[in-house]
Amino acid sequence: MSHECTEPHDRRLVVLTGGPGAGKTALLELVRQSFCAHVRVLPEAAGIVFGGGFPRSPVEGVARAGQRAIFHIQRELEAAAAADDVAIVLCDRGTVDGSAYWPGAGDLWAAVGTTKARELERYDAVIHLRTPTLDGGYNHDNPLRIESAVEAALIDEKIAEAWTGHPRRHFVPAERDFLAKARRALALLRDELPECCRRHVVPALDGARYLQRP
Ligand SMILES: [Zn+2]
Ligand SMILES: [Zn+2]
């Protein structure tokens, strides 16, 4: 899916977020298939940290260490992507999400020497996929997501609160038809692309073959 863009791109940092079961992973797969190579999809920092064996525990001291680790991994993933000529760095959650998971007293910002305002400022746009309600097709496929559907809805709300104050937030509501939700999110992402890359977007948005899953 490479193509020629004549000018170097102005890199934009876009966050895709949402509570457990919102369809983030499936959407990111569609993004990889639908856009040009100038859209760089980052891996999820929490997946790297916990999938890599970092201890996971409800004990506050351990949980805080995990959130600090995720914060620093996220920052460095973004730094690594900045080394290339990309139009959009699409983050599978951003640093701000971690504040929704901070347990006990204090907050993530002080713990890693930053402020919420500074972290919000680093991202050009936020696309928030809402978590389905209990009867709306909650999906338990991801083994790293151990929360129940009720907890998932609470987490989704906490994430929404965490990003409060960001000037360019887009909410994508949960829908029974996941593809309708996906198309909405892909269209938002396409709007973030520069003209040169938009011309090369694979025409998936109107229901091309790989959007039609059995
Ligand atoms: Zn491009
Ligand atoms: Zn381009």
mmCIF file of C-alpha atoms and ligand atoms in Angstrom:
data_model
loop_
_atom_site.group_PDB
_atom_site.id
_atom_site.type_symbol
_atom_site.label_atom_id
_atom_site.label_comp_id
_atom_site.label_asym_id
_atom_site.label_seq_id
_atom_site.Cartn_x
_atom_site.Cartn_y
_atom_site.Cartn_z
ATOM 1 C CA MET A 1 0.000 0.000 0.000
ATOM 2 C CA SER A 2 2.908 2.365 -0.548
ATOM 3 C CA HIS A 3 2.397 5.433 -2.685
ATOM 4 C CA GLU A 4 4.172 8.663 -3.403
ATOM 5 C CA CYS A 5 3.570 11.765 -1.374
ATOM 6 C CA THR A 6 5.669 14.665 -2.618
ATOM 7 C CA GLU A 7 6.140 16.540 0.673
ATOM 8 C CA PRO A 8 7.185 15.269 4.074
ATOM 9 C CA HIS A 9 4.182 14.952 6.366
ATOM 10 C CA ASP A 10 3.313 16.979 9.427
ATOM 11 C CA ARG A 11 3.079 14.249 11.994
ATOM 12 C CA ARG A 12 -0.178 14.144 13.908
ATOM 13 C CA LEU A 13 -0.674 12.122 17.049
ATOM 14 C CA VAL A 14 -4.137 10.570 17.219
ATOM 15 C CA VAL A 15 -5.393 8.405 20.078
ATOM 16 C CA LEU A 16 -7.826 5.565 19.742
ATOM 17 C CA THR A 17 -9.267 4.742 23.124
ATOM 18 C CA GLY A 18 -12.260 3.123 24.758
ATOM 19 C CA GLY A 19 -13.172 0.741 27.536
ATOM 20 C CA PRO A 20 -12.750 -3.025 27.391
ATOM 21 C CA GLY A 21 -14.772 -4.711 24.647
ATOM 22 C CA ALA A 22 -15.228 -1.529 22.619
ATOM 23 C CA GLY A 23 -13.713 -3.131 19.523
ATOM 24 C CA LYS A 24 -10.419 -1.294 19.509
ATOM 25 C CA THR A 25 -8.351 -4.288 18.429
ATOM 26 C CA ALA A 26 -10.663 -5.170 15.533
ATOM 27 C CA LEU A 27 -10.760 -1.565 14.417
ATOM 28 C CA LEU A 28 -6.977 -1.278 14.446
ATOM 29 C CA GLU A 29 -6.793 -4.306 12.177
ATOM 30 C CA LEU A 30 -9.139 -2.557 9.736
ATOM 31 C CA VAL A 31 -6.987 0.559 9.965
ATOM 32 C CA ARG A 32 -3.910 -1.450 9.000
ATOM 33 C CA GLN A 33 -5.759 -2.781 5.959
ATOM 34 C CA SER A 34 -7.449 0.452 4.962
ATOM 35 C CA PHE A 35 -4.848 3.190 5.059
ATOM 36 C CA CYS A 36 -1.466 3.866 3.514
ATOM 37 C CA ALA A 37 1.901 3.252 5.142
ATOM 38 C CA HIS A 38 1.926 6.821 6.478
ATOM 39 C CA VAL A 39 -0.572 5.802 9.137
ATOM 40 C CA ARG A 40 1.517 4.124 11.814
ATOM 41 C CA VAL A 41 -0.422 2.054 14.326
ATOM 42 C CA LEU A 42 1.368 1.702 17.657
ATOM 43 C CA PRO A 43 1.063 -1.384 19.829
ATOM 44 C CA GLU A 44 -0.766 -0.967 23.124
ATOM 45 C CA ALA A 45 1.692 -0.143 25.912
ATOM 46 C CA ALA A 46 -0.318 -2.088 28.509
ATOM 47 C CA GLY A 47 -0.151 -5.146 26.265
ATOM 48 C CA ILE A 48 3.633 -4.851 26.054
ATOM 49 C CA VAL A 49 3.993 -4.358 29.804
ATOM 50 C CA PHE A 50 1.595 -7.037 31.064
ATOM 51 C CA GLY A 51 1.977 -9.340 28.082
ATOM 52 C CA GLY A 52 5.722 -9.126 28.691
ATOM 53 C CA GLY A 53 5.392 -10.414 32.219
ATOM 54 C CA PHE A 54 5.206 -7.265 34.330
ATOM 55 C CA PRO A 55 3.453 -8.232 37.589
ATOM 56 C CA ARG A 56 -0.252 -7.471 37.641
ATOM 57 C CA SER A 57 -1.945 -7.185 41.006
ATOM 58 C CA PRO A 58 -4.660 -5.224 42.788
ATOM 59 C CA VAL A 59 -2.083 -4.333 45.463
ATOM 60 C CA GLU A 60 -1.749 -0.572 45.121
ATOM 61 C CA GLY A 61 2.025 -0.418 45.064
ATOM 62 C CA VAL A 62 2.194 -2.987 42.279
ATOM 63 C CA ALA A 63 -0.646 -1.450 40.271
ATOM 64 C CA ARG A 64 0.999 1.985 40.437
ATOM 65 C CA ALA A 65 4.311 0.596 39.265
ATOM 66 C CA GLY A 66 2.450 -0.943 36.336
ATOM 67 C CA GLN A 67 0.835 2.378 35.405
ATOM 68 C CA ARG A 68 4.153 4.212 35.573
ATOM 69 C CA ALA A 69 5.712 1.563 33.353
ATOM 70 C CA ILE A 70 2.863 1.889 30.843
ATOM 71 C CA PHE A 71 3.238 5.674 30.810
ATOM 72 C CA HIS A 72 6.952 5.521 29.985
ATOM 73 C CA ILE A 73 6.539 2.776 27.382
ATOM 74 C CA GLN A 74 3.780 4.818 25.712
ATOM 75 C CA ARG A 75 5.962 7.924 25.574
ATOM 76 C CA GLU A 76 8.833 6.004 24.052
ATOM 77 C CA LEU A 77 6.615 4.206 21.517
ATOM 78 C CA GLU A 78 5.502 7.634 20.334
ATOM 79 C CA ALA A 79 9.112 8.839 20.221
ATOM 80 C CA ALA A 80 10.148 5.818 18.173
ATOM 81 C CA ALA A 81 7.367 6.421 15.635
ATOM 82 C CA ALA A 82 8.376 10.076 15.341
ATOM 83 C CA ALA A 83 11.664 9.048 13.760
ATOM 84 C CA ASP A 84 9.913 8.183 10.469
ATOM 85 C CA ASP A 85 7.995 10.237 7.925
ATOM 86 C CA VAL A 86 4.440 9.449 8.974
ATOM 87 C CA ALA A 87 1.249 11.478 8.637
ATOM 88 C CA ILE A 88 -0.580 9.927 11.580
ATOM 89 C CA VAL A 89 0.756 8.096 14.575
ATOM 90 C CA LEU A 90 -2.292 6.214 15.809
ATOM 91 C CA CYS A 91 -1.893 5.370 19.473
ATOM 92 C CA ASP A 92 -3.695 2.373 20.938
ATOM 93 C CA ARG A 93 -4.552 4.464 23.993
ATOM 94 C CA GLY A 94 -2.479 7.444 25.103
ATOM 95 C CA THR A 95 -0.712 8.472 28.281
ATOM 96 C CA VAL A 96 -3.904 10.093 29.569
ATOM 97 C CA ASP A 97 -5.725 6.746 29.736
ATOM 98 C CA GLY A 98 -3.426 5.599 32.519
ATOM 99 C CA SER A 99 -4.851 8.169 34.904
ATOM 100 C CA ALA A 100 -8.178 6.301 34.755
ATOM 101 C CA TYR A 101 -6.461 3.237 36.197
ATOM 102 C CA TRP A 102 -4.479 4.970 38.963
ATOM 103 C CA PRO A 103 -5.318 3.319 42.297
ATOM 104 C CA GLY A 104 -5.505 5.001 45.687
ATOM 105 C CA ALA A 105 -4.205 8.409 46.689
ATOM 106 C CA GLY A 106 -2.417 10.885 44.461
ATOM 107 C CA ASP A 107 -2.383 10.703 40.673
ATOM 108 C CA LEU A 108 -0.371 9.435 37.754
ATOM 109 C CA TRP A 109 0.719 12.909 36.674
ATOM 110 C CA ALA A 110 2.694 13.737 39.809
ATOM 111 C CA ALA A 111 4.104 10.210 39.882
ATOM 112 C CA VAL A 112 5.732 10.631 36.465
ATOM 113 C CA GLY A 113 6.491 14.353 36.661
ATOM 114 C CA THR A 114 3.947 15.778 34.251
ATOM 115 C CA THR A 115 0.494 17.382 34.307
ATOM 116 C CA LYS A 116 -2.801 16.418 32.745
ATOM 117 C CA ALA A 117 -2.784 19.612 30.653
ATOM 118 C CA ARG A 118 0.636 18.796 29.234
ATOM 119 C CA GLU A 119 -0.386 15.267 28.303
ATOM 120 C CA LEU A 120 -3.678 16.375 26.693
ATOM 121 C CA GLU A 121 -1.745 18.878 24.613
ATOM 122 C CA ARG A 122 0.458 16.216 23.091
ATOM 123 C CA TYR A 123 -2.382 14.624 21.155
ATOM 124 C CA ASP A 124 -4.033 16.213 18.110
ATOM 125 C CA ALA A 125 -7.262 14.232 18.277
ATOM 126 C CA VAL A 126 -8.918 11.535 20.363
ATOM 127 C CA ILE A 127 -11.300 8.914 19.008
ATOM 128 C CA HIS A 128 -13.189 7.226 21.827
ATOM 129 C CA LEU A 129 -15.008 3.975 21.013
ATOM 130 C CA ARG A 130 -17.710 3.522 23.606
ATOM 131 C CA THR A 131 -17.996 0.165 25.340
ATOM 132 C CA PRO A 132 -21.232 -1.727 24.567
ATOM 133 C CA THR A 133 -23.757 -1.960 27.375
ATOM 134 C CA LEU A 134 -24.513 -5.364 28.923
ATOM 135 C CA ASP A 135 -27.011 -6.360 26.245
ATOM 136 C CA GLY A 136 -25.111 -4.735 23.417
ATOM 137 C CA GLY A 137 -22.679 -7.456 22.428
ATOM 138 C CA TYR A 138 -19.915 -7.355 24.971
ATOM 139 C CA ASN A 139 -16.898 -9.308 23.813
ATOM 140 C CA HIS A 140 -14.707 -11.374 26.157
ATOM 141 C CA ASP A 141 -12.107 -12.454 23.603
ATOM 142 C CA ASN A 142 -9.103 -10.535 24.902
ATOM 143 C CA PRO A 143 -7.377 -12.538 27.657
ATOM 144 C CA LEU A 144 -5.685 -9.398 29.003
ATOM 145 C CA ARG A 145 -9.110 -7.941 29.774
ATOM 146 C CA ILE A 146 -10.349 -9.568 32.939
ATOM 147 C CA GLU A 147 -13.002 -7.050 33.831
ATOM 148 C CA SER A 148 -16.664 -7.938 33.800
ATOM 149 C CA ALA A 149 -19.077 -6.079 31.561
ATOM 150 C CA VAL A 150 -20.216 -3.878 34.405
ATOM 151 C CA GLU A 151 -16.680 -2.993 35.316
ATOM 152 C CA ALA A 152 -15.999 -2.406 31.632
ATOM 153 C CA ALA A 153 -18.727 0.230 31.446
ATOM 154 C CA LEU A 154 -17.303 1.906 34.556
ATOM 155 C CA ILE A 155 -13.829 1.920 33.072
ATOM 156 C CA ASP A 156 -15.182 3.356 29.825
ATOM 157 C CA GLU A 157 -16.712 6.198 31.830
ATOM 158 C CA LYS A 158 -13.471 6.780 33.733
ATOM 159 C CA ILE A 159 -11.561 6.975 30.455
ATOM 160 C CA ALA A 160 -14.080 9.510 29.147
ATOM 161 C CA GLU A 161 -13.517 11.557 32.304
ATOM 162 C CA ALA A 162 -9.745 11.278 31.999
ATOM 163 C CA TRP A 163 -9.803 12.893 28.542
ATOM 164 C CA THR A 164 -12.162 15.679 29.606
ATOM 165 C CA GLY A 165 -10.790 18.997 28.403
ATOM 166 C CA HIS A 166 -9.287 17.726 25.165
ATOM 167 C CA PRO A 167 -10.436 20.120 22.430
ATOM 168 C CA ARG A 168 -10.793 17.525 19.653
ATOM 169 C CA ARG A 169 -12.561 14.498 21.039
ATOM 170 C CA HIS A 170 -14.813 12.260 18.968
ATOM 171 C CA PHE A 171 -17.102 9.729 20.602
ATOM 172 C CA VAL A 172 -18.138 6.725 18.555
ATOM 173 C CA PRO A 173 -21.219 5.233 20.210
ATOM 174 C CA ALA A 174 -21.612 1.494 20.675
ATOM 175 C CA GLU A 175 -23.815 -0.073 18.021
ATOM 176 C CA ARG A 176 -25.179 -3.553 17.549
ATOM 177 C CA ASP A 177 -23.644 -3.552 14.102
ATOM 178 C CA PHE A 178 -19.911 -3.347 14.756
ATOM 179 C CA LEU A 179 -19.182 -2.541 11.119
ATOM 180 C CA ALA A 180 -21.320 0.579 11.316
ATOM 181 C CA LYS A 181 -19.296 1.633 14.338
ATOM 182 C CA ALA A 182 -16.055 0.794 12.536
ATOM 183 C CA ARG A 183 -17.011 2.774 9.454
ATOM 184 C CA ARG A 184 -17.743 5.794 11.606
ATOM 185 C CA ALA A 185 -14.360 5.554 13.310
ATOM 186 C CA LEU A 186 -12.494 4.996 10.024
ATOM 187 C CA ALA A 187 -14.170 8.058 8.541
ATOM 188 C CA LEU A 188 -13.026 10.141 11.513
ATOM 189 C CA LEU A 189 -9.504 8.898 11.031
ATOM 190 C CA ARG A 190 -9.601 9.627 7.313
ATOM 191 C CA ASP A 191 -10.542 13.211 8.134
ATOM 192 C CA GLU A 192 -7.301 13.499 10.105
ATOM 193 C CA LEU A 193 -5.210 12.505 7.081
ATOM 194 C CA PRO A 194 -3.517 15.055 4.809
ATOM 195 C CA GLU A 195 -4.878 15.285 1.252
ATOM 196 C CA CYS A 196 -1.937 13.421 -0.267
ATOM 197 C CA CYS A 197 -2.658 10.298 1.781
ATOM 198 C CA ARG A 198 -6.449 10.495 1.554
ATOM 199 C CA ARG A 199 -6.325 9.836 -2.161
ATOM 200 C CA HIS A 200 -4.747 6.483 -1.490
ATOM 201 C CA VAL A 201 -7.100 5.231 1.146
ATOM 202 C CA VAL A 202 -8.326 1.801 0.211
ATOM 203 C CA PRO A 203 -12.077 2.105 -0.434
ATOM 204 C CA ALA A 204 -13.114 0.109 2.609
ATOM 205 C CA LEU A 205 -15.373 2.704 4.104
ATOM 206 C CA ASP A 206 -18.378 1.834 1.985
ATOM 207 C CA GLY A 207 -18.362 -1.836 2.863
ATOM 208 C CA ALA A 208 -15.644 -3.450 0.789
ATOM 209 C CA ARG A 209 -14.987 -7.162 1.005
ATOM 210 C CA TYR A 210 -12.950 -7.357 4.202
ATOM 211 C CA LEU A 211 -15.588 -5.397 6.060
ATOM 212 C CA GLN A 212 -18.044 -8.135 5.254
ATOM 213 C CA ARG A 213 -17.135 -10.811 7.710
ATOM 214 C CA PRO A 214 -19.205 -13.956 8.154
HETATM 215 ZN ZN ZN B 1 0.277 8.186 2.588
HETATM 216 ZN ZN ZN B 2 0.783 11.622 2.128
#
